[in-house]
Short mmCIF file of C-alpha atoms in Angstrom, two decimals:
data_model
loop_
_atom_site.label_atom_id
_atom_site.label_comp_id
_atom_site.label_asym_id
_atom_site.label_seq_id
_atom_site.Cartn_x
_atom_site.Cartn_y
_atom_site.Cartn_z
CA MET B 1 10.55 -22.44 -48.51
CA ALA B 2 10.61 -25.85 -46.87
CA SER B 3 8.42 -27.43 -49.56
CA THR B 4 10.37 -25.70 -52.35
CA GLY B 5 13.61 -27.00 -50.87
CA ALA B 6 12.21 -30.52 -50.54
CA ASN B 7 11.05 -30.46 -54.17
CA LEU B 8 14.50 -29.36 -55.34
CA VAL B 9 16.25 -32.05 -53.31
CA GLU B 10 13.85 -34.83 -54.35
CA HIS B 11 13.25 -33.95 -58.02
CA VAL B 12 15.72 -31.41 -59.41
CA LEU B 13 19.18 -31.50 -57.85
CA PRO B 14 21.56 -34.41 -58.54
CA LYS B 15 21.08 -37.42 -56.27
CA GLY B 16 23.92 -38.30 -53.92
CA THR B 17 25.35 -34.80 -53.72
CA ALA B 18 25.91 -32.91 -50.53
CA LEU B 19 24.00 -29.64 -50.26
CA ARG B 20 24.40 -26.56 -48.11
CA GLN B 21 21.86 -23.80 -47.63
CA TRP B 22 23.02 -20.20 -47.44
CA VAL B 23 20.61 -17.36 -46.66
CA LEU B 24 21.39 -13.77 -47.57
CA THR B 25 19.58 -11.05 -45.63
CA TYR B 26 20.07 -7.29 -45.67
CA PRO B 27 20.32 -4.60 -42.98
CA PHE B 28 16.99 -2.92 -42.17
CA PRO B 29 17.91 0.46 -43.73
CA TRP B 30 18.59 -1.23 -47.12
CA ARG B 31 15.49 -3.41 -47.36
CA LYS B 32 12.96 -1.00 -48.86
CA ARG B 33 15.41 0.20 -51.50
CA ILE B 34 16.34 -3.37 -52.47
CA ALA B 35 12.81 -4.80 -52.34
CA TYR B 36 11.42 -2.30 -54.84
CA ASN B 37 14.33 -2.48 -57.28
CA ALA B 38 14.30 -5.85 -59.07
CA LYS B 39 17.45 -5.09 -61.05
CA LEU B 40 19.36 -4.23 -57.87
CA LEU B 41 18.03 -7.30 -56.04
CA GLY B 42 19.13 -9.45 -58.97
CA LYS B 43 22.61 -7.91 -59.04
CA LEU B 44 23.13 -8.32 -55.30
CA THR B 45 21.93 -11.93 -55.50
CA SER B 46 24.38 -12.52 -58.34
CA ILE B 47 27.23 -11.03 -56.31
CA PHE B 48 26.28 -13.30 -53.40
CA THR B 49 26.04 -16.47 -55.51
CA GLN B 50 29.27 -15.84 -57.44
CA THR B 51 31.19 -15.05 -54.27
CA VAL B 52 30.07 -18.24 -52.52
CA LEU B 53 30.86 -20.32 -55.65
CA GLU B 54 34.32 -18.73 -55.83
CA GLY B 55 34.86 -19.53 -52.15
CA TYR B 56 33.91 -23.16 -52.80
CA ALA B 57 36.28 -23.42 -55.77
CA LYS B 58 39.13 -21.88 -53.78
CA ARG B 59 38.56 -24.27 -50.86
CA MET B 60 38.39 -27.27 -53.20
CA ARG B 61 41.64 -26.36 -54.98
CA LYS B 62 43.40 -25.62 -51.69
CA VAL B 63 42.55 -28.92 -50.03
CA THR B 64 42.18 -31.41 -52.88
CA SER B 65 43.59 -29.81 -56.07
CA VAL B 66 40.33 -30.89 -57.76
CA VAL B 67 38.89 -28.46 -60.30
CA GLY B 68 35.34 -29.00 -61.48
CA LYS B 69 31.91 -27.50 -61.93
CA THR B 70 29.33 -26.83 -59.25
CA GLY B 71 26.08 -24.94 -58.99
CA ALA B 72 23.32 -23.44 -56.92
CA VAL B 73 19.61 -22.74 -56.97
CA THR B 74 18.32 -19.55 -55.38
CA ALA B 75 14.79 -18.55 -54.38
CA LEU B 76 14.12 -14.91 -53.60
CA GLN B 77 11.61 -13.84 -51.00
CA ARG B 78 10.40 -10.30 -50.42
CA SER B 79 8.83 -10.76 -46.99
CA SER B 80 9.39 -12.63 -43.77
CA SER B 81 6.89 -15.09 -42.29
CA ASP B 82 5.09 -12.22 -40.55
CA LEU B 83 4.72 -10.48 -43.97
CA LYS B 84 7.08 -7.63 -43.08
CA LEU B 85 9.21 -6.32 -45.94
CA ASN B 86 12.36 -8.43 -45.88
CA PRO B 87 14.00 -9.18 -49.24
CA HIS B 88 16.30 -12.15 -48.85
CA ALA B 89 17.70 -15.10 -50.77
CA HIS B 90 17.63 -18.80 -49.89
CA SER B 91 20.29 -20.66 -51.88
CA LEU B 92 21.02 -24.36 -52.09
CA PHE B 93 24.61 -24.92 -53.19
CA LEU B 94 26.03 -28.22 -54.36
CA ASP B 95 28.61 -28.79 -51.63
CA GLY B 96 31.28 -30.03 -53.99
CA VAL B 97 32.11 -30.30 -57.69
CA PHE B 98 31.56 -32.58 -60.66
CA VAL B 99 34.64 -33.43 -62.69
CA GLU B 100 34.07 -34.57 -66.28
CA SER B 101 36.17 -37.44 -67.63
CA VAL B 102 37.31 -37.75 -71.23
CA ASP B 103 34.53 -40.29 -71.86
CA GLY B 104 31.93 -37.72 -70.79
CA SER B 105 31.08 -39.30 -67.43
CA CYS B 106 31.12 -37.18 -64.29
CA THR B 107 32.52 -37.91 -60.87
CA TRP B 108 31.28 -36.13 -57.75
CA HIS B 109 33.86 -34.74 -55.31
CA GLU B 110 32.44 -33.50 -52.03
CA LEU B 111 33.77 -30.24 -50.65
CA PRO B 112 35.87 -30.78 -47.52
CA ARG B 113 34.18 -29.47 -44.39
CA LEU B 114 34.12 -25.69 -44.16
CA SER B 115 35.25 -24.27 -40.84
CA SER B 116 33.35 -21.45 -39.18
CA THR B 117 36.27 -19.19 -40.03
CA GLU B 118 36.04 -20.10 -43.73
CA VAL B 119 32.28 -19.48 -43.79
CA ALA B 120 32.84 -16.13 -42.07
CA ALA B 121 35.51 -15.20 -44.65
CA VAL B 122 33.11 -15.95 -47.53
CA LEU B 123 30.35 -13.91 -45.88
CA GLU B 124 32.73 -11.01 -45.25
CA ARG B 125 33.71 -11.04 -48.91
CA VAL B 126 30.00 -11.08 -49.90
CA ARG B 127 29.31 -8.10 -47.63
CA ASN B 128 32.31 -6.15 -48.92
CA ARG B 129 31.41 -6.73 -52.56
CA ILE B 130 27.79 -5.75 -52.01
CA VAL B 131 28.77 -2.59 -50.10
CA ARG B 132 31.27 -1.69 -52.83
CA HIS B 133 28.59 -2.15 -55.52
CA LEU B 134 26.09 0.00 -53.60
CA ARG B 135 28.68 2.73 -53.06
CA LYS B 136 29.76 2.64 -56.70
CA HIS B 137 26.16 3.33 -57.75
CA ASN B 138 25.48 5.87 -54.96
CA LEU B 139 22.89 3.62 -53.34
CA LEU B 140 24.08 3.92 -49.74
CA ALA B 141 22.87 6.72 -47.52
CA ALA B 142 25.11 8.08 -44.78
CA ASP B 143 23.01 6.38 -42.09
CA ASP B 144 22.69 2.98 -43.84
CA GLY B 145 25.02 1.25 -41.39
CA ASP B 146 27.25 -0.42 -43.97
CA GLY B 147 29.95 -1.14 -41.40
CA ASP B 148 33.58 -0.12 -41.47
CA GLY B 149 34.84 -2.44 -44.21
CA ASP B 150 35.41 -0.87 -47.59
CA GLY B 151 36.22 -3.74 -49.90
CA ASP B 152 38.04 -7.01 -50.05
CA GLY B 153 40.90 -5.77 -52.22
CA ASP B 154 40.33 -8.33 -54.97
CA GLY B 155 40.00 -5.67 -57.65
CA ASP B 156 36.94 -7.15 -59.36
CA GLY B 157 35.08 -3.84 -59.33
CA ASP B 158 31.74 -5.09 -57.96
#
Protein backbone atom coordinates (compact mmCIF):
# COMPACT_ATOMS: atom_id res chain seq x y z
CA MET A 1 0.00 0.00 0.00
CA ALA A 2 2.90 2.34 0.65
CA SER A 3 4.13 2.17 -2.96
CA THR A 4 0.58 2.52 -4.32
CA GLY A 5 0.06 5.58 -2.15
CA ALA A 6 3.37 7.09 -3.24
CA ASN A 7 2.48 6.54 -6.90
CA LEU A 8 -0.89 8.24 -6.43
CA VAL A 9 0.66 11.22 -4.64
CA GLU A 10 3.51 11.62 -7.14
CA HIS A 11 1.73 10.88 -10.43
CA VAL A 12 -2.07 10.89 -10.16
CA LEU A 13 -3.48 13.23 -7.52
CA PRO A 14 -3.37 17.02 -8.01
CA LYS A 15 -0.12 18.65 -6.89
CA GLY A 16 -0.29 21.06 -3.97
CA THR A 17 -3.38 19.54 -2.40
CA ALA A 18 -3.58 18.32 1.14
CA LEU A 19 -4.41 14.63 1.51
CA ARG A 20 -5.75 12.53 4.35
CA GLN A 21 -5.77 8.75 4.55
CA TRP A 22 -8.75 6.97 6.04
CA VAL A 23 -8.77 3.21 6.58
CA LEU A 24 -12.00 1.26 6.94
CA THR A 25 -11.81 -2.11 8.71
CA TYR A 26 -14.58 -4.45 9.78
CA PRO A 27 -15.34 -6.42 12.96
CA PHE A 28 -14.01 -10.00 12.90
CA PRO A 29 -17.48 -11.65 12.68
CA TRP A 30 -18.25 -9.69 9.46
CA ARG A 31 -15.01 -10.27 7.58
CA LYS A 32 -15.66 -13.63 5.92
CA ARG A 33 -19.10 -12.56 4.73
CA ILE A 34 -17.77 -9.29 3.31
CA ALA A 35 -14.58 -10.73 1.79
CA TYR A 36 -16.44 -13.27 -0.34
CA ASN A 37 -19.18 -10.93 -1.52
CA ALA A 38 -17.74 -8.39 -3.98
CA LYS A 39 -21.05 -6.59 -4.42
CA LEU A 40 -21.42 -6.13 -0.67
CA LEU A 41 -17.80 -5.01 -0.26
CA GLY A 42 -18.35 -2.47 -3.04
CA LYS A 43 -21.54 -1.15 -1.46
CA LEU A 44 -19.98 -0.80 1.99
CA THR A 45 -16.96 0.96 0.47
CA SER A 46 -19.33 3.32 -1.34
CA ILE A 47 -21.19 4.07 1.89
CA PHE A 48 -17.87 4.78 3.59
CA THR A 49 -16.56 7.06 0.82
CA GLN A 50 -19.81 9.01 0.42
CA THR A 51 -20.15 9.53 4.16
CA VAL A 52 -16.61 10.89 4.52
CA LEU A 53 -17.10 13.18 1.49
CA GLU A 54 -20.37 14.45 2.97
CA GLY A 55 -18.59 15.11 6.27
CA TYR A 56 -15.91 17.09 4.44
CA ALA A 57 -18.49 19.16 2.56
CA LYS A 58 -20.41 19.87 5.77
CA ARG A 59 -17.24 20.95 7.59
CA MET A 60 -16.17 23.17 4.68
CA ARG A 61 -19.56 24.92 4.48
CA LYS A 62 -19.72 25.35 8.26
CA VAL A 63 -16.31 26.97 8.62
CA THR A 64 -15.69 28.74 5.30
CA SER A 65 -18.99 28.83 3.35
CA VAL A 66 -16.99 27.48 0.38
CA VAL A 67 -18.78 24.95 -1.81
CA GLY A 68 -16.73 22.96 -4.29
CA LYS A 69 -15.77 19.55 -5.57
CA THR A 70 -13.45 17.05 -3.93
CA GLY A 71 -12.56 13.42 -4.41
CA ALA A 72 -10.93 10.27 -3.17
CA VAL A 73 -9.09 7.20 -4.38
CA THR A 74 -9.69 3.89 -2.63
CA ALA A 75 -7.72 0.64 -2.76
CA LEU A 76 -9.35 -2.49 -1.40
CA GLN A 77 -7.35 -5.21 0.30
CA ARG A 78 -8.66 -8.63 1.26
CA SER A 79 -5.90 -9.67 3.66
CA SER A 80 -3.64 -8.20 6.28
CA SER A 81 0.16 -8.30 6.09
CA ASP A 82 0.15 -11.75 7.72
CA LEU A 83 -2.23 -12.97 4.95
CA LYS A 84 -5.17 -13.44 7.31
CA LEU A 85 -8.59 -12.66 5.85
CA ASN A 86 -9.14 -8.97 6.51
CA PRO A 87 -11.12 -7.02 3.91
CA HIS A 88 -10.45 -3.34 4.35
CA ALA A 89 -10.21 -0.10 2.40
CA HIS A 90 -7.38 2.42 2.23
CA SER A 91 -8.68 5.76 0.95
CA LEU A 92 -6.80 8.94 0.11
CA PHE A 93 -9.15 11.92 0.27
CA LEU A 94 -8.38 15.35 -1.08
CA ASP A 95 -8.42 17.33 2.16
CA GLY A 96 -10.30 20.27 0.70
CA VAL A 97 -12.24 21.34 -2.39
CA PHE A 98 -11.69 22.83 -5.82
CA VAL A 99 -13.93 25.74 -6.74
CA GLU A 100 -14.38 26.45 -10.45
CA SER A 101 -14.39 30.07 -11.63
CA VAL A 102 -16.45 31.39 -14.53
CA ASP A 103 -13.34 31.32 -16.73
CA GLY A 104 -12.94 27.58 -16.07
CA SER A 105 -9.93 27.85 -13.75
CA CYS A 106 -9.98 26.11 -10.39
CA THR A 107 -8.89 27.32 -6.99
CA TRP A 108 -7.94 24.93 -4.20
CA HIS A 109 -9.40 25.53 -0.73
CA GLU A 110 -7.90 23.39 2.01
CA LEU A 111 -10.27 21.87 4.55
CA PRO A 112 -9.86 23.46 7.98
CA ARG A 113 -8.31 21.10 10.51
CA LEU A 114 -10.65 18.34 11.64
CA SER A 115 -10.84 17.84 15.38
CA SER A 116 -10.78 14.36 16.89
CA THR A 117 -14.44 14.85 17.75
CA GLU A 118 -15.31 15.64 14.11
CA VAL A 119 -13.40 12.59 12.86
CA ALA A 120 -15.20 10.45 15.44
CA ALA A 121 -18.57 11.85 14.32
CA VAL A 122 -17.84 10.95 10.68
CA LEU A 123 -16.74 7.44 11.67
CA GLU A 124 -19.84 6.97 13.82
CA ARG A 125 -22.02 7.97 10.88
CA VAL A 126 -20.11 5.50 8.64
CA ARG A 127 -20.65 2.71 11.17
CA ASN A 128 -24.34 3.50 11.59
CA ARG A 129 -24.98 3.59 7.85
CA ILE A 130 -23.13 0.32 7.28
CA VAL A 131 -24.98 -1.40 10.13
CA ARG A 132 -28.30 -0.09 8.82
CA HIS A 133 -27.50 -1.40 5.31
CA LEU A 134 -26.52 -4.83 6.67
CA ARG A 135 -29.68 -5.03 8.78
CA LYS A 136 -31.86 -3.92 5.87
CA HIS A 137 -30.54 -6.82 3.80
CA ASN A 138 -30.57 -9.34 6.69
CA LEU A 139 -26.79 -9.67 6.65
CA LEU A 140 -26.17 -9.34 10.39
CA ALA A 141 -26.28 -12.37 12.64
CA ALA A 142 -27.38 -12.01 16.25
CA ASP A 143 -23.80 -12.46 17.47
CA ASP A 144 -22.13 -10.12 14.94
CA GLY A 145 -21.39 -7.47 17.55
CA ASP A 146 -22.81 -4.51 15.63
CA GLY A 147 -22.90 -2.33 18.74
CA ASP A 148 -25.85 -0.54 20.25
CA GLY A 149 -26.31 2.23 17.66
CA ASP A 150 -29.14 1.78 15.23
CA GLY A 151 -28.77 4.57 12.73
CA ASP A 152 -27.84 8.19 12.44
CA GLY A 153 -31.36 9.47 11.83
CA ASP A 154 -30.52 11.12 8.52
CA GLY A 155 -33.22 9.21 6.65
CA ASP A 156 -31.09 8.29 3.64
CA GLY A 157 -32.08 4.63 3.83
CA ASP A 158 -28.59 3.09 3.53
